[in-house]
C-alpha positions as a printed Julia matrix, in Angstrom:
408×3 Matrix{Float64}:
 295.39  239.78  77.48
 291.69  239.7   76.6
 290.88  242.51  73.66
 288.08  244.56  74.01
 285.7   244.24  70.35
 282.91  246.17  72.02
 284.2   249.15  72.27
 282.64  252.24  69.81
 285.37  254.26  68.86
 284.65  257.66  66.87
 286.46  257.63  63.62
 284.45  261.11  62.31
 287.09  263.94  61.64
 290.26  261.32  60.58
 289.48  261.77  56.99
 288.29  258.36  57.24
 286.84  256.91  53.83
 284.46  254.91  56.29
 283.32  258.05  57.44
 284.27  261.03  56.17
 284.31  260.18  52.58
 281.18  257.79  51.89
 279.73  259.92  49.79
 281.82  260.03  46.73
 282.95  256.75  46.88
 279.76  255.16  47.2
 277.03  257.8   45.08
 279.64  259.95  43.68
 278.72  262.69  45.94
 281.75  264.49  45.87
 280.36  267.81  46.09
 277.88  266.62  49.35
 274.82  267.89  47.97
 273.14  264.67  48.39
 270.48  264.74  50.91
 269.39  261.76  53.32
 267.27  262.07  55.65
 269.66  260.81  58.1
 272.63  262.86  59.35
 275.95  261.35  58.43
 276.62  260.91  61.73
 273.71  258.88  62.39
 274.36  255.92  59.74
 275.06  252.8   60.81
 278.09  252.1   58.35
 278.37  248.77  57.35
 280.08  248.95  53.91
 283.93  249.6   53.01
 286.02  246.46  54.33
 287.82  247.94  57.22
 287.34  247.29  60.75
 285.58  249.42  63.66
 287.85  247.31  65.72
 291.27  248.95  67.55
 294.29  247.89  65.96
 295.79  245.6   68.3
 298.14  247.2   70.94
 301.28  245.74  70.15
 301.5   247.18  67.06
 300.3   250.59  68.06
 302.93  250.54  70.97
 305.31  249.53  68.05
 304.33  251.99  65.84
 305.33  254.2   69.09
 307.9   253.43  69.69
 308.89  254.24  65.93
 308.17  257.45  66.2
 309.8   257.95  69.1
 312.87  257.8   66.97
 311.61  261.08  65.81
 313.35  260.96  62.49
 311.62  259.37  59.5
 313.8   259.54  56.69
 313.67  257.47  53.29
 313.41  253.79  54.71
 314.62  250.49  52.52
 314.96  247.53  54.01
 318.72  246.98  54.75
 318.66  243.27  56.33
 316.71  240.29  56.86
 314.46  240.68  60.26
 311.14  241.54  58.29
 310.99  238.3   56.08
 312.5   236.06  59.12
 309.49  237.6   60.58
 306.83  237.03  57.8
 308.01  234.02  56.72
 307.81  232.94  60.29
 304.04  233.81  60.18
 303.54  232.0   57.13
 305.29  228.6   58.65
 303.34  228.67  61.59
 299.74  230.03  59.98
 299.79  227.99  56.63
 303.16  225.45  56.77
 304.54  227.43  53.83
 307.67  229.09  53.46
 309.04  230.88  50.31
 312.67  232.33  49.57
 314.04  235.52  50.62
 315.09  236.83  47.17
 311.34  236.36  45.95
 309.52  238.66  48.43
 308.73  242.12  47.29
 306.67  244.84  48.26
 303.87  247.45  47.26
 301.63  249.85  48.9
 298.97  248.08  48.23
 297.42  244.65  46.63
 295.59  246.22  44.0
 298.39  248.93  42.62
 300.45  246.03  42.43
 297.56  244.34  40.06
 297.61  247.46  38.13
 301.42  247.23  37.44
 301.34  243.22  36.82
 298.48  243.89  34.05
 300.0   246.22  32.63
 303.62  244.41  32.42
 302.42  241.19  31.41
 299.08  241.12  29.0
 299.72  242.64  25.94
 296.81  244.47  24.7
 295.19  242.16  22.11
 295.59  239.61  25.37
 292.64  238.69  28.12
 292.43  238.59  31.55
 289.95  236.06  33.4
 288.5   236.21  36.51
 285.97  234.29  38.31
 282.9   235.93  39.09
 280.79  237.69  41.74
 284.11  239.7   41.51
 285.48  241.89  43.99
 285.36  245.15  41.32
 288.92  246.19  41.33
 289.97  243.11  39.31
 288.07  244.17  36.6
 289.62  247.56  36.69
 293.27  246.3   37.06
 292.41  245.17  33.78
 290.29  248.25  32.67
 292.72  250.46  33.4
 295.42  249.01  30.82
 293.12  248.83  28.01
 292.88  245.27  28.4
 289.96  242.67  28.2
 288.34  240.63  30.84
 286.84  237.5   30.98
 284.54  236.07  33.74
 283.86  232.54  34.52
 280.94  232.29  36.74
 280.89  230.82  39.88
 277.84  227.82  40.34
 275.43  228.41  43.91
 274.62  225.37  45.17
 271.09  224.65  46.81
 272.95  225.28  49.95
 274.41  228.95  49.11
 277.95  227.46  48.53
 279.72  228.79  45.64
 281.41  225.96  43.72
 284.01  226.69  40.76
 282.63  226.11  37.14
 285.53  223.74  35.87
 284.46  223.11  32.46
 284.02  226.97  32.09
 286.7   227.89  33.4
 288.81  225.27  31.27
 287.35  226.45  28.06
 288.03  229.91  29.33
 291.56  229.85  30.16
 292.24  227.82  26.92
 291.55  231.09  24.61
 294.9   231.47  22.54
 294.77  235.46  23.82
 294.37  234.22  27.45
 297.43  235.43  29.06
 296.76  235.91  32.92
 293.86  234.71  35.07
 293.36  237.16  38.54
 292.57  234.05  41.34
 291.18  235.48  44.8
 291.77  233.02  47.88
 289.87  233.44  50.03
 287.61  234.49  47.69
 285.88  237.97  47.81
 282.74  238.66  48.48
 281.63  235.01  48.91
 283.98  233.7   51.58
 284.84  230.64  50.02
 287.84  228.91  51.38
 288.65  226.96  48.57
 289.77  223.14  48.96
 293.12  221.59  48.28
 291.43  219.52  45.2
 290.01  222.94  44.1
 292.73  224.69  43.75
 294.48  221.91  42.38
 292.0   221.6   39.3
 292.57  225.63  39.12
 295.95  225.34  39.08
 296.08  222.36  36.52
 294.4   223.99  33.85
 296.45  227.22  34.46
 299.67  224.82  33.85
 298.14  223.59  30.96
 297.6   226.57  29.49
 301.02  228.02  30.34
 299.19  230.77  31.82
 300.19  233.88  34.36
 298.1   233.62  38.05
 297.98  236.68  40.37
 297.1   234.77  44.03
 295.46  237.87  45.75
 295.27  236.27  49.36
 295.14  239.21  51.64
 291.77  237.7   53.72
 294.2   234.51  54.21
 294.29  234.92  58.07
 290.55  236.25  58.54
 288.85  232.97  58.83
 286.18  231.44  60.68
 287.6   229.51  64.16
 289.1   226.14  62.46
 289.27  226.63  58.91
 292.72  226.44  57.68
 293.81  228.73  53.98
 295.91  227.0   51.68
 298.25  229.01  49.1
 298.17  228.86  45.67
 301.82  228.45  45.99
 301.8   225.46  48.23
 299.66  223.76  45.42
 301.66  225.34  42.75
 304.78  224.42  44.57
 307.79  224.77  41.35
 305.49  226.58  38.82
 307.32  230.08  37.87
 304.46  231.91  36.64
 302.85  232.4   39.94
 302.83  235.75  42.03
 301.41  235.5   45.62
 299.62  238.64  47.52
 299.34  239.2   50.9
 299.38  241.72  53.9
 298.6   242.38  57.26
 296.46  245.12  56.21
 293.02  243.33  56.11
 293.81  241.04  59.49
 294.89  243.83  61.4
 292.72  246.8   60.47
 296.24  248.4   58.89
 294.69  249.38  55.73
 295.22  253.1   55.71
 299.53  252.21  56.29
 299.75  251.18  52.48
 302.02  248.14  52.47
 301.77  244.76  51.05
 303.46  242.0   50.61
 304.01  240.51  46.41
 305.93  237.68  46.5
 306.91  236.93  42.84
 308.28  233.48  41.81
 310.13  234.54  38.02
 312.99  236.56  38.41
 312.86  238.57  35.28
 309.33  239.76  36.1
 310.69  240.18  39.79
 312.85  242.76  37.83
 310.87  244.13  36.29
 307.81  244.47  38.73
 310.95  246.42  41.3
 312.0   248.59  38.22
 308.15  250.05  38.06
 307.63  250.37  40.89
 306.59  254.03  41.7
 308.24  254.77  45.08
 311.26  253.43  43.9
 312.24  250.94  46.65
 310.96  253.53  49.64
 309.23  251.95  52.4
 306.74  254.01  55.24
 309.17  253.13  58.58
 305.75  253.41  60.44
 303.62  250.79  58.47
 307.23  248.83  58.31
 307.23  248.56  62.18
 303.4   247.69  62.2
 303.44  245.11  60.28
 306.77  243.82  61.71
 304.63  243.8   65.33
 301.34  242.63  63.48
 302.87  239.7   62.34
 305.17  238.66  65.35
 302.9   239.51  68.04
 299.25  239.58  66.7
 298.44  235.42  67.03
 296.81  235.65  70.07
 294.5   238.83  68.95
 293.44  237.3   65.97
 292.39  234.02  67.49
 290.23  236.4   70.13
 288.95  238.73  66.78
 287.98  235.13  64.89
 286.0   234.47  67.46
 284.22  237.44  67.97
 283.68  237.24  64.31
 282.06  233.92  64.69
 279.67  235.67  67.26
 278.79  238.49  64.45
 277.89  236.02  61.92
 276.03  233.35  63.64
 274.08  236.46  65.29
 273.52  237.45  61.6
 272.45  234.02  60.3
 269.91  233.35  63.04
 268.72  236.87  62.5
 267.92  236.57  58.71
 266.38  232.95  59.67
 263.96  234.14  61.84
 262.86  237.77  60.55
 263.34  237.37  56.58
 263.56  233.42  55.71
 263.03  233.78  52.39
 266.68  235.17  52.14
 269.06  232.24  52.09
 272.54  233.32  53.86
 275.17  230.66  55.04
 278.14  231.57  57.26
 280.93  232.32  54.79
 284.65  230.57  55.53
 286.52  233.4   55.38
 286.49  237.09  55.57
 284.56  239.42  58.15
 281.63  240.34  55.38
 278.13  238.68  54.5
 277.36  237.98  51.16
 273.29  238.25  51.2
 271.27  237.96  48.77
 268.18  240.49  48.99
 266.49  239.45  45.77
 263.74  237.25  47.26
 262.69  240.73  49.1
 264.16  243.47  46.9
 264.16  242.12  43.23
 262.55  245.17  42.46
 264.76  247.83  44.05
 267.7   248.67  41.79
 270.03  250.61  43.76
 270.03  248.93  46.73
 272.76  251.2   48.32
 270.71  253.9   48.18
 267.47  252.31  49.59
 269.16  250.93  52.28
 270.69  254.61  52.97
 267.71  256.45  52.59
 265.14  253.53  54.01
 267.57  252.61  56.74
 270.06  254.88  57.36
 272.67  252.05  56.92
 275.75  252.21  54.42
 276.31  248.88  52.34
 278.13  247.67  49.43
 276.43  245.53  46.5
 275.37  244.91  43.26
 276.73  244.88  39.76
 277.79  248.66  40.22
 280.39  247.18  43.04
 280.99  243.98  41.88
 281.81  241.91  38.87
 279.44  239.2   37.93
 276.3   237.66  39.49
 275.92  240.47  42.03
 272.44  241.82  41.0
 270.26  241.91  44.2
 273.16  241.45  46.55
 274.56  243.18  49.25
 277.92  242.71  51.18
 277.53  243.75  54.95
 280.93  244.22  56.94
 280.46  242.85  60.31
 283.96  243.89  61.62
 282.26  245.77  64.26
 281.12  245.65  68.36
 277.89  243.6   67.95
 275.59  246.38  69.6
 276.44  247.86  65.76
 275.66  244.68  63.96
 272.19  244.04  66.07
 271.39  247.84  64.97
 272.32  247.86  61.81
 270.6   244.33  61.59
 267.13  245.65  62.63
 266.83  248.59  60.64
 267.69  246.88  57.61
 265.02  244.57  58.94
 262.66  247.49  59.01
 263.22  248.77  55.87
 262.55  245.93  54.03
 259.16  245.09  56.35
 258.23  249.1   55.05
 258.81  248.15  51.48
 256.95  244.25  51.11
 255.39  241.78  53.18
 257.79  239.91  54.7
 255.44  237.46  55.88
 254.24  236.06  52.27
């Protein structure tokens, strides 16, 4: 079957945060007294890291076919079909397989960080993260009192992001270290990092006798040929690893709220299923989607890789030739640009908002988003038909042509 990644479908009306709720979440708009001079309906939206894309059609037929059991009672799951399945994904995707007993689940990666904060840094303990952050990581810790600690990640001449050893070493060897937050793929760079990477990372976290959360959910949305690595292939006996994943991100099943925490220790197993707050239940929908996500979806996601290599490179030639000042390489992983707008914009501090009210495109960026070395950036999502991206493209383009001479 060849998938159609062109087509514009109207989300407006689903109580989509994409759409319908971009205002508070993004300038806190909540009553919608902001005013644009752009209708809502006429921004190019480019910002929260879901996909414009269909879900693929196996699933929805699956989720279907679901409901056409027409009863949707509490759901646990009773046997062994989902993890043959996952694991089964996991052999053939990343040669990897982990033990039945250890897989567990939550609604989500980051109320599962929440919950593994709170259970396992006490609150004279520290939390480290490496840093641009994605911003949740720093309020997984925020949210239990606890403090955080970012290592910053080196840029290279060639816009590769490169791991700070020595500062991360010194770092994770604080006596009130107890638990360091590791993203891979990382968000919002893209770096997919290297076998001898992580195994550096993942020395001095032995060393140190420390806690790592593995938050891997943009594992399978990589650029044509690159290849993800767990943490727990590298970290192959060491108990104090918990691995994240989920369909959600790969298959644009975000909204179904289920994830995938596979946890190593069996006491904090215990105790991770004894907090949990739905108590075991499971949605049977986002069950059954993910269940068809990950048995039939291989042949999708090759064609959605690709068409993600088309948004990117169309991207990169696009900054080359209209604002070269801006240095952007194609990231490894994930479907969203990392740019750096300071060369143009150094003097614009809200760069959300001039892009909205300049451009009449929604973005992500900046320290208000992110954790760490994010001052002047944005993060474009570029999961969308590439009519979208050459739009949105252009009048970001624009704006920044209105604002300073891009020729100088």
């Amino acid at each position: 079957m060849i998938y159609d990644f062109d087509e514009i479908i109207d989300r407006r009306g689903t109580n989509a945060l994409n759409t319908d709720g971009f205002r508070g979440y993004i300038f806190k708009d909540f009553a919608g007294k902001k005013k644009f001079p752009f209708k809502d309906e006429e921004f190019i939206r480019m910002w929260v890291a879901d996909m414009e894309f269909a879900a693929p059609p196996e699933v929805c037929q699956a989720m279907k076919d679901r409901i056409d059991r027409r009863i949707f009672g509490y759901t646990v799951l009773c046997d062994d079909s989902y993890y043959k399945i996952f694991s089964g994904w996991c052999q053939k995707m990343y040669d990897w397989e982990f033990p039945k007993e250890e897989l567990t689940f939550s609604s989500g990666i980051i109320p599962a960080l929440y919950q593994f904060v709170e259970d396992l840094v006490k609150d004279d303990e520290k939390v480290l993260m490496t840093t641009p952050s994605y911003g949740f990581f720093q309020h997984a810790a925020e949210y239990s009192g606890k403090e955080y600690v970012c290592s910053s990640l080196r840029r290279d001449e060639d816009d590769t992001y490169t791991i700070d050893f020595d500062d991360f070493a010194r770092k994770a060897a604080d006596p009130k270290m107890k638990l360091v937050i590791w993203c891979n793929p990382h968000n919002p760079t893209g770096r997919v990092w290297t076998a001898d990477e992580l195994k550096r990372v993942a020395d001095i976290v032995e060393a140190n006798d420390l806690w790592i959360i593995s938050d891997e959910i943009h594992c399978d949305l990589l650029r044509s040929g690159v290849r993800h690595i767990p943490m727990a292939k590298i970290m192959d006996t060491y108990p104090k690893l918990i691995t994240c994943m989920s369909a959600s991100k790969t298959f644009n099943l975000a909204g179904l709220m289920f994830s995938n925490v596979i946890i190593r220790d069996p006491k904090l197993r215990r105790t991770f299923v004894k907090h949990d707050k739905n108590v075991g239940d499971l949605n049977p929908i986002s069950l059954a989607a993910h269940e068809a996500a990950y048995e039939y979806g291989g042949e999708w996601l090759t064609q959605l890789r690709a068409y993600l290599d088309g948004n990117f490179h169309y991207v990169h030639d696009s900054l080359n030739a209209k604002l070269p000042r801006i240095s952007f390489k194609i990231p490894q992983a994930t479907y969203l640009a990392w740019v750096d707008m300071n060369p143009y914009l150094g003097d614009v501090s809200d760069l959300p908002d001039f892009f909205a009210n300049q451009a009449g495109v929604l973005l992500e960026g900046g320290d208000r988003l992110f954790v760490g070395n994010a001052k002047g950036f944005i993060r474009l999502n570029l999961a969308m038909p590439r009519a979208v991206v050459e739009k949105g493209l252009q009048r970001i383009y624009e704006a920044i042509r209105d604002h300073v001479d891009v020729a100088k």
